[in-house]
Amino acid sequence: TTWKTVKTYEDILYEKTDGIAKVTINRPHKRNAFRPKTVFELYEAFCDAREDTSIGVVLFTGAGPHTDGKYAFCSGGDQSVRGQAGYVDDAGIPRLNVLDLQRLIRSMPKVVIALVAGYAIGGGHVLHLICDLTIAADNAIFGQTGPKVGSFDGGFGASYLARIVGQKKAREIWFLCRQYNAQQALEMGLVNCIVPVEDLEREGIKWAQEVLEKSPIAIRCLKAAFNADCDGQAGLQELAGNATLLYYMTEEGAEGKQAFLEKRPPNFRDFPWLP
Ligand code: 2NE
């Protein structure tokens, strides 16, 4: 696979190849912890992937191994820039902008696959959690740390985790802050499969190519449908947005617009009231 760099960033790598975008957190010296800048860059890259009609799948991963030989997907918020009210950016403004990124990844009508080698910890664990699929390397380690380091994610980090692994297990993960290996994660339904670390990207591309053979509209409606079950009115908005998109693509929908533009009454008489 030949990856083409889309744009050069400070904290991330953003590349594309046929139908696939790859977003890589590139701070291996910090186990790929994110600071506000990292998140703004990630947000921009994911927005670009969302807008690009040739892209159907995004692979989301972490750069590594670090010089000490250790891998990380992401170790959460960068604790060294954590101030009194969030993670402090260059202008001194405290932020929790990773929550915006979570919503974007979740709602974008493309399939986002997390490729996890090494640590997916804290807010980094939540980032893999909210991806559509997760492929784990055999060295992957999962866990939340919030109650240990004075933080918590009571949003998707709690409720969506419980949807995936069940209430008891989710409470265990948050209340005890243990680390879990790839096999344990697979048994909990937290990841889709485990591969040797050297095969991680290859496997991600294979899954992406299988998705890319499928119908884009079917996939986008299914993603919105899965979200609608958990996301309340925001989830229904996404699902309904797809219904509106499909309606605009019909002659019936177009007649309403056409009539308005032609300043005449709409004629819906020829369209059937299907059973
Ligand atoms: C990830 C983990 C378990 C790895 O342990 P180990 O022993 O392999 O590495 P080490 O030595 O801890 O880390 C290597 C270097 O990366 C830095 C460390 O400080 C260290 O730097 P040096 O001493 O070499 O200079 N590093 C690692 N994680 C960092 C981080 N998150 N922020 C800043 N520097 C970090 C181990 O490193 C670990 O437990 N890391 C912290 C995990 C954590 O608690 N993350 C924050 C959770 S809260 C959060 O993410 C959050 C939220 O709860 C709600 C909303 C938004 C975010």
XYZ file of C-alpha atoms and ligand atoms in Angstrom:
332
model
C 0.000 0.000 0.000
C 1.291 3.445 -0.909
C 0.069 6.125 1.476
C -0.085 9.715 0.279
C 0.296 12.451 2.899
C -2.727 14.756 2.789
C -1.377 17.501 5.033
C 1.563 17.831 7.382
C 0.656 18.324 11.033
C 2.635 18.664 14.241
C 0.957 15.971 16.366
C -0.636 13.623 13.836
C -0.038 11.987 10.467
C -2.827 12.111 7.898
C -2.615 9.932 4.809
C -4.843 8.425 2.138
C -4.809 5.597 -0.328
C -7.574 4.082 -2.465
C -10.826 4.749 -0.551
C -9.050 4.639 2.814
C -7.816 7.463 5.065
C -5.320 6.802 7.845
C -5.106 9.065 10.889
C -2.169 8.441 13.231
C -1.534 10.115 16.584
C 2.164 10.877 16.429
C 3.415 11.547 19.971
C 5.014 8.210 20.822
C 7.240 9.831 23.495
C 4.000 10.500 25.423
C 2.427 7.114 24.588
C 0.386 9.166 22.092
C -1.377 11.213 24.771
C -3.378 14.056 23.235
C -3.109 17.743 24.007
C -5.688 20.270 22.685
C -3.592 20.804 19.530
C -3.554 17.055 18.838
C -7.323 16.974 19.085
C -7.804 20.015 16.829
C -5.583 18.345 14.222
C -7.452 15.048 14.561
C -10.755 16.891 14.221
C -9.600 18.584 11.018
C -8.378 15.307 9.518
C -11.582 13.453 10.375
C -13.624 16.352 8.909
C -11.601 16.061 5.708
C -12.213 12.307 5.570
C -15.892 12.889 6.171
C -16.102 15.402 3.300
C -14.091 13.306 0.813
C -16.626 11.288 -1.202
C -13.892 8.867 -2.322
C -13.183 7.842 1.290
C -15.328 5.120 2.866
C -13.131 3.927 5.730
C -10.812 5.663 8.195
C -8.087 3.723 9.976
C -7.311 5.391 13.315
C -4.052 4.409 14.969
C -1.038 5.504 17.022
C 2.565 5.869 15.888
C 5.052 3.431 17.308
C 6.927 1.744 18.670
C 8.659 4.469 20.700
C 12.459 4.347 21.092
C 11.953 2.196 24.235
C 10.242 -0.423 22.059
C 6.774 0.152 23.537
C 3.618 0.684 21.484
C 0.602 2.875 22.198
C -2.662 3.661 20.465
C -3.314 6.556 22.855
C -2.860 7.141 26.587
C -5.580 9.793 26.902
C -5.311 13.441 27.822
C -1.779 14.815 28.200
C -1.505 15.164 31.982
C 1.420 17.584 31.667
C -0.855 20.280 30.156
C -3.854 19.548 32.334
C -4.796 22.758 34.114
C -7.574 23.669 36.506
C -10.414 23.371 34.011
C -9.173 21.055 31.293
C -6.238 20.512 28.971
C -4.618 23.908 28.331
C -3.852 24.995 24.762
C -1.105 27.355 23.530
C -3.349 30.371 24.219
C -3.880 29.263 27.809
C -7.483 28.171 27.274
C -8.512 24.964 29.079
C -10.335 22.463 26.887
C -11.971 19.032 26.734
C -12.175 19.176 22.948
C -11.779 15.403 22.657
C -15.517 15.193 23.329
C -16.169 17.002 20.019
C -13.886 14.495 18.302
C -15.755 11.565 19.860
C -19.056 12.883 18.458
C -17.549 13.441 15.004
C -16.113 9.931 14.764
C -19.358 8.465 15.963
C -21.654 10.404 13.648
C -19.584 10.584 10.449
C -21.116 8.329 7.778
C -17.883 6.439 7.138
C -16.576 3.341 8.894
C -13.879 4.190 11.442
C -11.617 1.294 12.429
C -9.292 1.634 15.437
C -6.002 -0.227 15.037
C -4.724 -0.690 18.581
C -1.141 -1.687 19.294
C -0.004 -1.281 22.895
C -1.820 1.019 25.282
C -5.373 2.245 24.771
C -5.746 3.880 28.165
C -7.952 6.569 29.731
C -9.348 8.975 27.138
C -7.370 6.908 24.603
C -9.433 3.893 25.530
C -12.617 5.880 24.949
C -11.352 6.879 21.503
C -11.011 3.251 20.385
C -14.320 2.435 22.080
C -16.327 4.899 20.008
C -14.829 3.684 16.704
C -17.083 1.370 14.673
C -14.624 -1.510 14.810
C -11.418 -2.252 16.710
C -8.623 -4.520 15.555
C -6.215 -5.276 18.391
C -2.577 -6.226 18.090
C -1.559 -9.117 20.336
C 0.302 -6.601 22.554
C -2.717 -4.325 23.074
C -3.581 -3.209 26.609
C -6.900 -1.636 27.495
C -8.133 0.237 30.535
C -9.575 3.358 32.145
C -7.590 5.335 34.723
C -9.890 8.248 35.576
C -10.613 7.555 39.257
C -6.873 6.971 39.770
C -5.709 10.216 38.146
C -8.586 12.504 39.064
C -10.735 12.337 35.972
C -13.660 10.482 34.422
C -15.616 10.272 31.185
C -19.256 9.864 32.142
C -20.382 10.297 28.524
C -19.743 7.632 25.888
C -16.876 6.473 28.113
C -19.386 5.160 30.645
C -22.708 4.587 28.908
C -21.433 3.274 25.588
C -18.851 1.103 27.355
C -21.697 -0.456 29.346
C -23.641 -1.066 26.115
C -20.664 -2.980 24.767
C -19.360 -4.967 27.738
C -22.411 -4.882 30.041
C -23.021 -2.932 33.244
C -21.042 -5.149 35.633
C -17.923 -5.252 33.492
C -18.094 -1.520 32.710
C -18.291 -0.713 36.427
C -15.353 -3.049 37.084
C -13.300 -1.321 34.385
C -13.961 2.157 35.812
C -14.043 1.367 39.549
C -10.879 -0.778 39.681
C -8.861 0.835 36.849
C -7.244 -2.471 35.898
C -5.482 -3.172 32.633
C -6.798 -5.885 30.279
C -4.919 -7.728 27.549
C -6.100 -8.290 23.991
C -7.559 -11.722 24.731
C -9.588 -10.376 27.676
C -10.776 -7.491 25.497
C -11.898 -9.937 22.812
C -13.804 -11.994 25.374
C -15.618 -8.829 26.558
C -16.628 -7.878 23.011
C -14.449 -4.781 23.265
C -12.497 -5.626 20.085
C -13.355 -7.451 16.874
C -10.209 -9.545 16.467
C -6.565 -9.933 17.485
C -3.620 -10.110 15.086
C 0.166 -10.160 15.522
C 1.378 -6.564 15.882
C 3.318 -6.704 12.608
C 0.082 -7.582 10.758
C -2.046 -4.819 12.304
C -2.116 -2.382 9.404
C -2.406 -5.145 6.805
C -5.437 -6.547 8.625
C -6.948 -3.056 8.904
C -6.583 -2.556 5.158
C -8.142 -5.977 4.530
C -11.193 -5.126 6.661
C -11.400 -1.692 5.015
C -11.354 -3.227 1.543
C -14.158 -5.607 2.485
C -16.237 -2.655 3.697
C -15.451 -0.670 0.534
C -17.036 -3.397 -1.620
C -20.371 -2.726 0.086
C -23.100 -0.171 -0.612
C -22.192 3.259 0.864
C -25.818 4.192 1.574
C -26.556 0.863 3.247
C -23.489 1.283 5.479
C -24.321 4.909 6.377
C -27.916 4.033 7.256
C -26.765 1.079 9.367
C -24.208 3.184 11.252
C -26.902 5.777 11.974
C -29.304 3.013 13.015
C -26.807 1.501 15.469
C -26.200 5.002 16.884
C -29.924 5.815 17.087
C -30.424 2.956 19.513
C -28.029 4.601 22.012
C -27.910 8.306 21.218
C -31.410 9.606 21.945
C -32.611 12.553 19.869
C -29.131 13.153 18.391
C -29.128 9.539 17.180
C -32.599 9.900 15.709
C -31.511 13.116 13.996
C -28.699 11.216 12.258
C -30.965 8.381 11.183
C -33.669 10.772 10.005
C -31.081 12.825 8.122
C -30.456 9.748 6.014
C -34.172 9.364 5.351
C -34.238 12.985 4.162
C -31.167 12.390 1.985
C -32.883 9.417 0.327
C -36.135 11.376 -0.075
C -34.287 14.203 -1.849
C -32.992 11.561 -4.264
C -36.552 10.589 -5.320
C -38.691 12.216 -8.048
C -41.372 12.719 -5.429
C -39.061 14.812 -3.242
C -37.783 16.747 -6.230
C -41.360 17.623 -7.330
C -41.914 19.630 -4.139
C -38.811 21.724 -4.734
C -39.465 22.089 -8.462
C -43.026 23.286 -7.891
C -41.830 25.900 -5.405
C -39.163 27.188 -7.811
C -41.697 27.272 -10.689
C -44.238 29.074 -8.442
C -46.924 26.409 -9.095
C -48.795 24.019 -6.779
C -46.968 20.701 -6.318
C -48.414 17.662 -8.111
C -47.911 14.600 -5.948
C -50.927 12.817 -7.512
C -48.813 10.394 -9.583
C -46.881 9.086 -6.582
C -48.269 5.947 -4.918
C -49.223 5.630 -1.236
C -47.240 2.392 -0.882
C -48.576 -0.224 1.548
C -0.015 4.413 29.356
C 0.826 3.925 30.527
C 0.103 2.799 31.278
C 2.169 3.406 29.967
O 3.021 3.049 31.022
P 4.595 2.831 30.732
O 5.190 2.416 32.031
O 4.764 1.960 29.553
O 5.160 4.251 30.279
P 5.414 5.576 31.145
O 6.808 5.596 31.603
O 4.341 5.792 32.149
O 5.185 6.678 30.001
C 6.192 6.980 29.055
C 6.248 8.478 28.908
O 4.993 8.920 28.406
C 4.443 9.861 29.294
C 5.051 9.533 30.637
O 4.972 10.633 31.474
C 6.471 9.175 30.249
O 7.193 10.349 30.009
P 8.732 10.517 30.523
O 8.736 10.203 31.990
O 9.498 9.487 29.697
O 9.066 11.910 30.180
N 3.004 9.722 29.319
C 2.282 8.584 29.239
N 0.979 8.831 29.298
C 0.858 10.170 29.434
C -0.248 11.043 29.545
N -1.532 10.596 29.504
N 0.002 12.363 29.672
C 1.245 12.827 29.668
N 2.345 12.057 29.566
C 2.140 10.732 29.443
C 1.140 5.081 31.523
O 1.980 6.001 30.896
C -0.068 5.780 32.012
O -0.757 5.292 32.898
N -0.320 6.997 31.469
C -1.373 7.884 31.938
C -2.731 7.411 31.485
C -3.790 8.385 31.969
O -4.084 8.419 33.149
N -4.347 9.198 31.060
C -5.292 10.237 31.371
C -6.657 9.703 31.700
S -7.882 10.953 31.862
C -8.337 11.244 30.200
O -7.677 10.825 29.312
C -9.573 11.998 29.886
C -10.725 11.870 30.618
O -10.770 11.053 31.644
C -11.880 12.615 30.320
C -11.865 13.434 29.223
C -10.709 13.557 28.483
C -9.582 12.826 28.797
